[in-house]
Coordinates of C-alpha atoms and ligand atoms in Angstrom, one line a residue:
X1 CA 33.5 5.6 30.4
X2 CA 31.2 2.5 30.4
X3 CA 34.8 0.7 32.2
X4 CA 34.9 2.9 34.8
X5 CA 31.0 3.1 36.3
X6 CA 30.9 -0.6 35.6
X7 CA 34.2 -0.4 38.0
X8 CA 32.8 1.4 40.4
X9 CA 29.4 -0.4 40.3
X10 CA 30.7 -3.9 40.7
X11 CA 32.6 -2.0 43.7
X12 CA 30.2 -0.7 45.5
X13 CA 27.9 -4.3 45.5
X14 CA 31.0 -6.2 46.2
X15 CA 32.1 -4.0 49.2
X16 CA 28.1 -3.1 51.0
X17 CA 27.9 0.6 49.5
X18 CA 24.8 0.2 46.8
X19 CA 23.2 -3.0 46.1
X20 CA 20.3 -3.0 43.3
X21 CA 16.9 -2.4 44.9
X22 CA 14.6 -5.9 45.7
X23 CA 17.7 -7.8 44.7
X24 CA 16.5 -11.6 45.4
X25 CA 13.5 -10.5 42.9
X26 CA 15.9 -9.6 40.0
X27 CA 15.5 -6.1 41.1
X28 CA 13.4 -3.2 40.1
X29 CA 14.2 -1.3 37.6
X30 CA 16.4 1.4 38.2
X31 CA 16.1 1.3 42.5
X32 CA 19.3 1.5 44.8
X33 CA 19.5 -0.1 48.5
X34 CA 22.1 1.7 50.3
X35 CA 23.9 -0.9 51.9
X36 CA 26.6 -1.0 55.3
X37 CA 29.4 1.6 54.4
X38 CA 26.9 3.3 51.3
X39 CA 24.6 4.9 54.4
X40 CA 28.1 5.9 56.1
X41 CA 29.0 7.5 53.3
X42 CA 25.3 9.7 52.7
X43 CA 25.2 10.3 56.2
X44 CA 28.6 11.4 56.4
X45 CA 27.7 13.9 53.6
X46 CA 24.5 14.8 54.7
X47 CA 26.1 15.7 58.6
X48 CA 29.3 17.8 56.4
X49 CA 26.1 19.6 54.6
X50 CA 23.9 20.3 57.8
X51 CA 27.0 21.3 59.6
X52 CA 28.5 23.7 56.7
X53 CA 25.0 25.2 56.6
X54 CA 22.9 24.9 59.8
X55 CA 25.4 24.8 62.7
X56 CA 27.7 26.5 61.0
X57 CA 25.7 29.8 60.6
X58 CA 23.7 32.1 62.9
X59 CA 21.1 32.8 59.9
X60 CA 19.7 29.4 59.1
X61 CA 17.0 26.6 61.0
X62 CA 17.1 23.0 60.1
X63 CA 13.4 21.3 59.6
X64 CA 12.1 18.4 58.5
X65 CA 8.4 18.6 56.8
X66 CA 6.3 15.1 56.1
X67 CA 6.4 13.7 52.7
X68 CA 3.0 13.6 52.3
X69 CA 1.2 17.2 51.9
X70 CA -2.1 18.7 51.1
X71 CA -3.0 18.4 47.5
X72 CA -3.1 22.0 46.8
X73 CA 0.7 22.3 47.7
X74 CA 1.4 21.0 44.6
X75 CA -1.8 23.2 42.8
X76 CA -0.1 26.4 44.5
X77 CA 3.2 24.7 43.9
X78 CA 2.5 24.4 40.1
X79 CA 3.7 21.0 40.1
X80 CA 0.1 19.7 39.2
X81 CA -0.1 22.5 35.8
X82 CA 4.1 22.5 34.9
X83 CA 5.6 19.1 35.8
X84 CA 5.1 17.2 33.4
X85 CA 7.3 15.7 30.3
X86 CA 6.1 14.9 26.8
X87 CA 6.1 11.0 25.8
X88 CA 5.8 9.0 23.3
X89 CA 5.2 5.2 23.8
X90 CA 6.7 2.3 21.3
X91 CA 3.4 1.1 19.2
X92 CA 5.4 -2.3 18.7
X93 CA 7.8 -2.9 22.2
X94 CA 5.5 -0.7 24.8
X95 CA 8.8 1.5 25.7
X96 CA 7.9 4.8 26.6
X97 CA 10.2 8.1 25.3
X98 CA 11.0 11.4 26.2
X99 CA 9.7 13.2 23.0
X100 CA 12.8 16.0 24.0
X101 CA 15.1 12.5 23.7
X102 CA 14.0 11.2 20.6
X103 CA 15.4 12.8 16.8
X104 CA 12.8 11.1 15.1
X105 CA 9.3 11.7 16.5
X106 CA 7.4 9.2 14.5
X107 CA 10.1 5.6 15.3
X108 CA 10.8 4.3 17.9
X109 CA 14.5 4.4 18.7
X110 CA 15.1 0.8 19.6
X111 CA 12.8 -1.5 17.8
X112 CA 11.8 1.2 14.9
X113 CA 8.4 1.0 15.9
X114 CA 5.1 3.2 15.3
X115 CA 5.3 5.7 18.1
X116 CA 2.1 7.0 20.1
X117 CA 1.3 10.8 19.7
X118 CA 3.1 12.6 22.4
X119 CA 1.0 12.9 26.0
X120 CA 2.1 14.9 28.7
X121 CA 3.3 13.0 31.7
X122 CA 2.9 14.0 35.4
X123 CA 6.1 13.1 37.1
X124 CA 4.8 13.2 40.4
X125 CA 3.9 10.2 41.7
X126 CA 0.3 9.1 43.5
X127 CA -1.1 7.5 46.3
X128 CA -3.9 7.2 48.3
X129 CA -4.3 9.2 51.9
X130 CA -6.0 6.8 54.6
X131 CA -8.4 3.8 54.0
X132 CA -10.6 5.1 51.1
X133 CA -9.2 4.8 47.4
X134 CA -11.4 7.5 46.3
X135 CA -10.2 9.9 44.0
X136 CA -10.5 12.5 46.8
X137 CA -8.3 11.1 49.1
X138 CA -5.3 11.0 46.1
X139 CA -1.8 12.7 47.8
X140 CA 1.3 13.3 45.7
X141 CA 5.1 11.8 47.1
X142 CA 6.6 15.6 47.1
X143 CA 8.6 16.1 44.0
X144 CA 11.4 18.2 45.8
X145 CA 11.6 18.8 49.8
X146 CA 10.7 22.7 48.8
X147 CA 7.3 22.9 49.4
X148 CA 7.7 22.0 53.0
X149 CA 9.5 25.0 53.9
X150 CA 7.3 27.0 52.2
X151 CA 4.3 25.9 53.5
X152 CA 6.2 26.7 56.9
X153 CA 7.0 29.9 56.3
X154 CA 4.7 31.2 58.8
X155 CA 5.3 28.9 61.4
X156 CA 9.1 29.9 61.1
X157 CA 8.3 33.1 61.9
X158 CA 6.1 33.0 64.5
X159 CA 8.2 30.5 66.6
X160 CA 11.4 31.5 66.1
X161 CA 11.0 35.6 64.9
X162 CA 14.4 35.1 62.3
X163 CA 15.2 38.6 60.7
X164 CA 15.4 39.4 57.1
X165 CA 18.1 37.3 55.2
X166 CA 17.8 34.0 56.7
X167 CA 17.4 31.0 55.7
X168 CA 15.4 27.2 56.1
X169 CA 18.0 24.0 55.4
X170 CA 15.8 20.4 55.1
X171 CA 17.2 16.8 54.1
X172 CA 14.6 14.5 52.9
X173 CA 13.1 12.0 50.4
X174 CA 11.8 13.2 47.1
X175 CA 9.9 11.2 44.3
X176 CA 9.7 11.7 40.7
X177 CA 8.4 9.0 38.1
X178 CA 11.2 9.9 35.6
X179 CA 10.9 8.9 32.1
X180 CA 14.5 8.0 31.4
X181 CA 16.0 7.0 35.0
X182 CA 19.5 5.5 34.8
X183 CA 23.3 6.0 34.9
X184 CA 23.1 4.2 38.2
X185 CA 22.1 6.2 41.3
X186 CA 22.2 10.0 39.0
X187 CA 18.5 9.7 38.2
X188 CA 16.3 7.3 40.3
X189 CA 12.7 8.0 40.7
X190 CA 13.2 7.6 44.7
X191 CA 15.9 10.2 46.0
X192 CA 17.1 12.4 48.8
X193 CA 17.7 15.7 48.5
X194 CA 19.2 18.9 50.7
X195 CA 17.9 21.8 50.0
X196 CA 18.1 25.6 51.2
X197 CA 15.3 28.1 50.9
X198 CA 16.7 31.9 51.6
X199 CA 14.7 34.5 52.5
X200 CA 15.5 37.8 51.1
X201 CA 15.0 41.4 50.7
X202 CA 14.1 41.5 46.8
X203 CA 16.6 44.5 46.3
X204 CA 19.6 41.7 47.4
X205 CA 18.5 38.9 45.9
X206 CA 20.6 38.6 43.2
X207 CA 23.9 39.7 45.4
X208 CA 22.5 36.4 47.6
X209 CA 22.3 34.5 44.7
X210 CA 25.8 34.7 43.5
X211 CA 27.0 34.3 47.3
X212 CA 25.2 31.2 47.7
X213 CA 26.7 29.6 43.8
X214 CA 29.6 30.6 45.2
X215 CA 29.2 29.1 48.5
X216 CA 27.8 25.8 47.4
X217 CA 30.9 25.2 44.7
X218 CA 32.8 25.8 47.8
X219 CA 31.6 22.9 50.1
X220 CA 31.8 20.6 47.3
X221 CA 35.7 21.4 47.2
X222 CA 36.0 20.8 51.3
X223 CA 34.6 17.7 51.2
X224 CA 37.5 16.8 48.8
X225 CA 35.6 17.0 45.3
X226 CA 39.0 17.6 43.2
X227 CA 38.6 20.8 41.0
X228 CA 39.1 19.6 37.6
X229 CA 36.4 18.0 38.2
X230 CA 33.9 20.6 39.5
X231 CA 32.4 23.7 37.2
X232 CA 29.3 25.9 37.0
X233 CA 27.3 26.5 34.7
X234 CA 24.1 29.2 33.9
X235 CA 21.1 28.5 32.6
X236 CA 19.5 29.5 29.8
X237 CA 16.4 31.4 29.4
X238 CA 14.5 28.3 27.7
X239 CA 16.2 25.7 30.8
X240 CA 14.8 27.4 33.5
X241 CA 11.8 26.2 35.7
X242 CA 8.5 27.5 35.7
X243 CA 9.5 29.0 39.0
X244 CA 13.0 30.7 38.1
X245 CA 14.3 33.8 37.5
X246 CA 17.8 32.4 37.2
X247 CA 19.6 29.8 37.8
X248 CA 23.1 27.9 37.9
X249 CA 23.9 24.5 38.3
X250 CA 27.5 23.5 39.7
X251 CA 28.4 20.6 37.8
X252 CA 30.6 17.1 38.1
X253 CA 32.0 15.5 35.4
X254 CA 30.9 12.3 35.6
X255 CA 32.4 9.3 33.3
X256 CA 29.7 10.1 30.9
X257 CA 30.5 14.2 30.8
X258 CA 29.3 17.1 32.5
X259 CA 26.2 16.8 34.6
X260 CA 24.5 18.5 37.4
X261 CA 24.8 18.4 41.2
X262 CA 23.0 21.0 42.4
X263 CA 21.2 23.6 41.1
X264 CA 20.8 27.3 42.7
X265 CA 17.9 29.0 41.6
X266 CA 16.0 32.2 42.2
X267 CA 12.6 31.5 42.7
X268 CA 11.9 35.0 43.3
X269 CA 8.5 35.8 45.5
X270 CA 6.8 33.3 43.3
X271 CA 6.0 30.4 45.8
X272 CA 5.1 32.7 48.8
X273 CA 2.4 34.7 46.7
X274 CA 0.9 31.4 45.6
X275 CA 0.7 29.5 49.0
X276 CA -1.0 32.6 50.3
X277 CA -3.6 32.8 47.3
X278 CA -4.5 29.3 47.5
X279 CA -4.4 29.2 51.7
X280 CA -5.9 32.6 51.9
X281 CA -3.3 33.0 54.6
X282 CA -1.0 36.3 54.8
X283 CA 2.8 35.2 54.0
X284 CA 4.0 38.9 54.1
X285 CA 7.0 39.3 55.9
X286 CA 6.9 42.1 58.4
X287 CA 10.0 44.8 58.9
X288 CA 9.8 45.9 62.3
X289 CA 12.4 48.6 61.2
X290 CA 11.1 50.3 58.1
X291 CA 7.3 49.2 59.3
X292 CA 7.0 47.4 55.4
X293 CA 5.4 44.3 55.2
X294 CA 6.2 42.3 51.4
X295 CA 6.5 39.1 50.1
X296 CA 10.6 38.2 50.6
X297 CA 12.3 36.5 47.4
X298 CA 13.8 33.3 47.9
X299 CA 17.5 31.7 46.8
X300 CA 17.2 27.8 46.5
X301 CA 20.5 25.7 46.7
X302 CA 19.1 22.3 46.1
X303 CA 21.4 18.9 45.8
X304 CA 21.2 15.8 45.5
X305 CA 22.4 13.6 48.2
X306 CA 22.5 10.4 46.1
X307 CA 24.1 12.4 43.5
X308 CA 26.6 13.8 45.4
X309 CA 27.3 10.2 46.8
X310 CA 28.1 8.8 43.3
X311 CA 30.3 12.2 42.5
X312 CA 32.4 11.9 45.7
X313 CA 32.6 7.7 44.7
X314 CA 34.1 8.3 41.5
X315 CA 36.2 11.4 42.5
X316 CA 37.6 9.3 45.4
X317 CA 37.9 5.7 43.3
X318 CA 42.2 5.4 42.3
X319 CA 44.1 2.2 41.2
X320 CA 47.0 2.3 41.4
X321 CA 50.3 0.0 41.2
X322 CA 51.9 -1.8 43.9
X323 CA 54.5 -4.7 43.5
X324 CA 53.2 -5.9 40.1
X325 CA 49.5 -5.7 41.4
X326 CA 47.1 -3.2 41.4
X327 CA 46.0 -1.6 44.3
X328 CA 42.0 -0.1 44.5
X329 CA 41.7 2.2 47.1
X330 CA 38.5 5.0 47.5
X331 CA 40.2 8.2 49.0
X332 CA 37.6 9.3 50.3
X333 CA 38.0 12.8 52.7
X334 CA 38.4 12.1 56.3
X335 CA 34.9 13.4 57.0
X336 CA 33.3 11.4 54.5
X337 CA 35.1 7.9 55.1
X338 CA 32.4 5.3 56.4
X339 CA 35.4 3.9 58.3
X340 CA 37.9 5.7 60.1
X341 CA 39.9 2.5 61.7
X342 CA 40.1 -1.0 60.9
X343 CA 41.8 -3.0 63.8
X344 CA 42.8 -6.7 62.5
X345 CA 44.5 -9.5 64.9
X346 CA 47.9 -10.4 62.8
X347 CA 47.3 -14.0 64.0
X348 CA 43.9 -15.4 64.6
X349 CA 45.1 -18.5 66.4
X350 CA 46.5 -16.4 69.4
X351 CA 43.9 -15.6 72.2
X352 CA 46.3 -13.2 73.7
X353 CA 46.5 -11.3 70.0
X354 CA 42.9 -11.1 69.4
X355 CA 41.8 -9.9 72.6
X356 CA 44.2 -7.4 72.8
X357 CA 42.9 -6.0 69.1
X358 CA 39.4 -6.3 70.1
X359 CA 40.4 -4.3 73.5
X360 CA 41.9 -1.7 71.3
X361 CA 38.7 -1.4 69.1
X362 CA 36.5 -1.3 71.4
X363 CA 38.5 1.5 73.0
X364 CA 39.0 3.3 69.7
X365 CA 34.8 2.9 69.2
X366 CA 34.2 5.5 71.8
X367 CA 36.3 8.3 69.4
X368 CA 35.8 7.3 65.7
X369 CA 33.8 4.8 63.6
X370 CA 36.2 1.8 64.1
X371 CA 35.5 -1.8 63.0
X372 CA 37.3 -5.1 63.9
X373 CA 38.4 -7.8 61.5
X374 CA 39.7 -11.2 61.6
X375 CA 38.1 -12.9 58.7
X376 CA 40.6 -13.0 56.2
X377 CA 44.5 -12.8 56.0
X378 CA 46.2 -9.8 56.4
X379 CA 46.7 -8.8 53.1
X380 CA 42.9 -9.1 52.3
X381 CA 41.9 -7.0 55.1
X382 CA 43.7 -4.6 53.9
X383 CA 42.8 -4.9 50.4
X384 CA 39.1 -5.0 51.9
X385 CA 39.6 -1.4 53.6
X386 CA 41.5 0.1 50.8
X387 CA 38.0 -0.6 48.9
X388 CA 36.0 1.1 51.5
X389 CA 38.1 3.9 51.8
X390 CA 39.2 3.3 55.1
X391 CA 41.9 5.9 56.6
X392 CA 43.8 4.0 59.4
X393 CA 44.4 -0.1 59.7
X394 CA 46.1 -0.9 62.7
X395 CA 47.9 -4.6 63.6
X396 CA 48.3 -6.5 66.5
X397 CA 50.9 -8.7 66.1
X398 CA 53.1 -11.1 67.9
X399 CA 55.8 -8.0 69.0
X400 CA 52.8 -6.4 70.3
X401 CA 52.5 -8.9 73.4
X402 CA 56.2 -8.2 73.9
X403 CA 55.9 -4.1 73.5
X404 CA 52.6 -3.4 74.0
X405 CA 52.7 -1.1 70.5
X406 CA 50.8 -1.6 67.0
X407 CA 51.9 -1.0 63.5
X408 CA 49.3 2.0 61.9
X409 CA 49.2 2.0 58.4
X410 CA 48.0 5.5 56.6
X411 CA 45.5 4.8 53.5
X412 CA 47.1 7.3 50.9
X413 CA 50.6 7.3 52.5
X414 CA 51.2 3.3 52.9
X415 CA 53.8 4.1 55.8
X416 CA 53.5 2.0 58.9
X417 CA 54.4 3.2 62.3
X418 CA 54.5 1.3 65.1
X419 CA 52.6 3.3 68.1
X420 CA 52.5 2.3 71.7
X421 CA 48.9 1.6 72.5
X422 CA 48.5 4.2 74.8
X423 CA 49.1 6.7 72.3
X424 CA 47.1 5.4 69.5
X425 CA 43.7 7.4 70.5
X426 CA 45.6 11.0 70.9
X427 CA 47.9 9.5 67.3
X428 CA 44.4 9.4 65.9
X429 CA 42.8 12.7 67.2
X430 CA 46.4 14.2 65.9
X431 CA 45.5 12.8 62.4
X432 CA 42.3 13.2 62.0
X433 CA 41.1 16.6 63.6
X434 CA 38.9 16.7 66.6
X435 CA 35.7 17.4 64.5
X436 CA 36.0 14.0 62.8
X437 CA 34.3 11.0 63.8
Ligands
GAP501 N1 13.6 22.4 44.6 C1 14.3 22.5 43.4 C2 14.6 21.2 42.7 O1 14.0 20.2 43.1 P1 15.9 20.1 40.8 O2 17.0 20.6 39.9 O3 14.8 19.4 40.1 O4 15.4 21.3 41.7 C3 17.5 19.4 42.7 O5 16.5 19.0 41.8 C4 18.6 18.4 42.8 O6 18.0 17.1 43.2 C5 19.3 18.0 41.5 O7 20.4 18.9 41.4 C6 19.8 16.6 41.8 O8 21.0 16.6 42.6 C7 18.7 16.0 42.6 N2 17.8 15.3 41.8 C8 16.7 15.8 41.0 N3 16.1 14.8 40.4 C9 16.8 13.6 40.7 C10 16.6 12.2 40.3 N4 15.6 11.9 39.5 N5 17.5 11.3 40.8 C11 18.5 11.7 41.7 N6 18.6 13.0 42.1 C12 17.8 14.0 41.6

């Protein structure tokens, strides 16, 4: 297990996905920076997410609320009352526990330790709102995205008059000061998130609820999640959030086992009845047909984008044999490749060659995310794309002054074919689907 993430770690540094966070400064503790190909990849997943649930439906609007919110969000929110966790600190070493982590309460579990008395620990993070550090001006870094479609509820309906079930899709930074960060990107204490808030009649809520688990397993099989891998799983009664009715997280199984994705909760009416007892404002939905007016309950997909990032790393991450060596190569899905086309000069020491291969790239770079690359021998750049998941090199080589065609070599295949470079564009679009860039 430890082999493998340590694999895939040293990868992603090695090749521009993830570096460690402040680097030069030895890092801070469990922080990521997403490096050339690693923000490919999450905005790759985040555009297959906003098109699988935003564009692709007639029922959903796509927003994007500020971080920063008024405190009693997170009072109405009951973030400020329920998210906490129980700790423990290390009398002797200063670590600090998770009192549901630890077996014995009184030891510390690394140096053996007196341990504190456990204290409950907000997880939201703090900071101050304009120029004044006064205790008044203290704002939270929202905990989840939620809250910002809550709070818009409303203005949703006023602006854009949606009918009962629709929904409210938002992509965005959350921050939680997590006790026990770690297992690389899969808990970080900065993270991005894409969540869905559904609207709903309460009478359907719990046929939505099972549409949407079913839904959201779905996506993570089309973007090439392999199915062995992928399960859901309920929770129980004693797991659930102060906020849930139910809930049921799908599930990857990571190196270190089974853990969650995405969860898909049923927050019921809870969040609309308290935004409109602390703001005094009416968040009643109104049905024009019946003439009701009553709070809607609301189904919550809510993922992980840095999660599903490391999933879709490890699911994609192969080595495999190849004349005595071995060959590492990330198959990623088409859609989520950072790189569609790598276009390498054969021989770097011949203008004629390496104009001709920039030519083609630049011409490629108006269809598909297409990079040109002469720094190494062949056999590196190739290795190097095989890394990065790559799906298409193509050659220019000496023939290719003669013919005027290229040799394309397919990432999971390894054929070559040699195309004529007026086809190339219309070989790629054949290959790769119109829809992918
Ligand atoms: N609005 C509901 C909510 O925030 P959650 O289960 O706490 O629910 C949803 O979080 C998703 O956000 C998780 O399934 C996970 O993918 C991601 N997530 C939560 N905490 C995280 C963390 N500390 N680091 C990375 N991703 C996290």
């Amino acid at each position: 297990m430890a082999e493998i993430m340590d694999k895939i770690v040293a990868l992603c540094k090695r090749r521009g996905f993830i570096f460690p966070g402040s680097d030069i400064y030895g890092g801070l503790a469990n922080s990521w920076d997403y490096g050339p190909y690693g923000v490919e990849l999450k905005n790759n997943i985040k555009r297959a997410w906003w098109k699988a649930n935003v564009y692709g439906r007639d029922d959903m609007f796509g927003m994007d609320a500020a971080i920063l919110m008024h405190p009693k969000t997170w009072e109405a929110s009951g973030h400020v009352q329920n998210f906490f966790d129980l700790k423990s600190d290390c009398k002797s070493c200063k670590k600090r526990f998770k009192v549901a982590d630890l077996k014995d309460h009184k030891h510390c579990p690394e140096c053996a330790g007196e341990l504190t008395e456990p204290k409950q620990f907000n997880l939201m993070l703090r900071t101050y709102y304009g120029v004044i550090d006064d205790p008044a001006s203290v704002v939270y870094l929202r905990p989840e995205t939620a809250q910002g479609m809550f709070v818009n509820f409303l203005n949703i309906l006023n602006s854009c008059h949606p009918k009962l079930p629709f929904g409210l899709a938002q992509i965005g930074k959350a921050f939680r000061n997590e006790i026990t960060p770690g297992n690389f990107t899969f808990r970080t204490r900065e993270f991005e998130q894409m969540e869905i808030e559904y609207f709903c009649r309460p009478e359907e809520a719990d046929k939505v609820y099972e549409e949407w688990v079913d839904q959201r397993k779905k996506w993570y099989l089309e973007i090439g999640i392999r199915p062995e891998n992928l399960r859901i799983r309920q929770h129980q009664k004693d797991e659930l959030a102060h906020y849930a009715k139910a809930c049921t997280d799908v599930e990857y199984r990571f190196p270190w086992g089974w853990s969650e994705l995405e969860g898909i909760a049923n927050r019921t009416d809870f969040d609309l009845r308290q935004h409109a007892q602390y703001s005094g404002k009416d968040l009643r939905y109104f049905d024009d047909a019946t003439k009701e007016r009553f709070y809607p309950y609301i189904i919550e997909p809510s993922g992980g984008v840095d999660r599903c990032a490391l999933a879709v790393l490890v699911d994609a991450y192969y080595e495999q044999e190849v004349k005595g060596n071995i060959r590492v190569v990330l198959r990623l899905h088409r859609d989520l490749a950072p790189i569609k086309v790598a276009v390498f000069p054969l021989l770097k020491n011949r203008a004629e060659i390496v104009e001709t291969a920039k030519k083609i790239s630049a011409d490629l770079k108006k269809f598909f995310v297409t990079i040109y690359d002469d720094t190494a021998a062949i056999g590196k750049l190739y290795r190097r794309q095989d890394e990065i998941g790559t799906l298409f090199c193509i050659t220019v080589d000496v023939q290719s002054m003669e013919d005027q065609k290229v040799t394309i070599r397919d990432r999971d295949t390894m054929q070559q074919e040699r195309i004529s470079n007026d086809k190339i564009v219309q070989y790629l679009f054949d290959k790769l689907g119109k829809g992918c860039c």
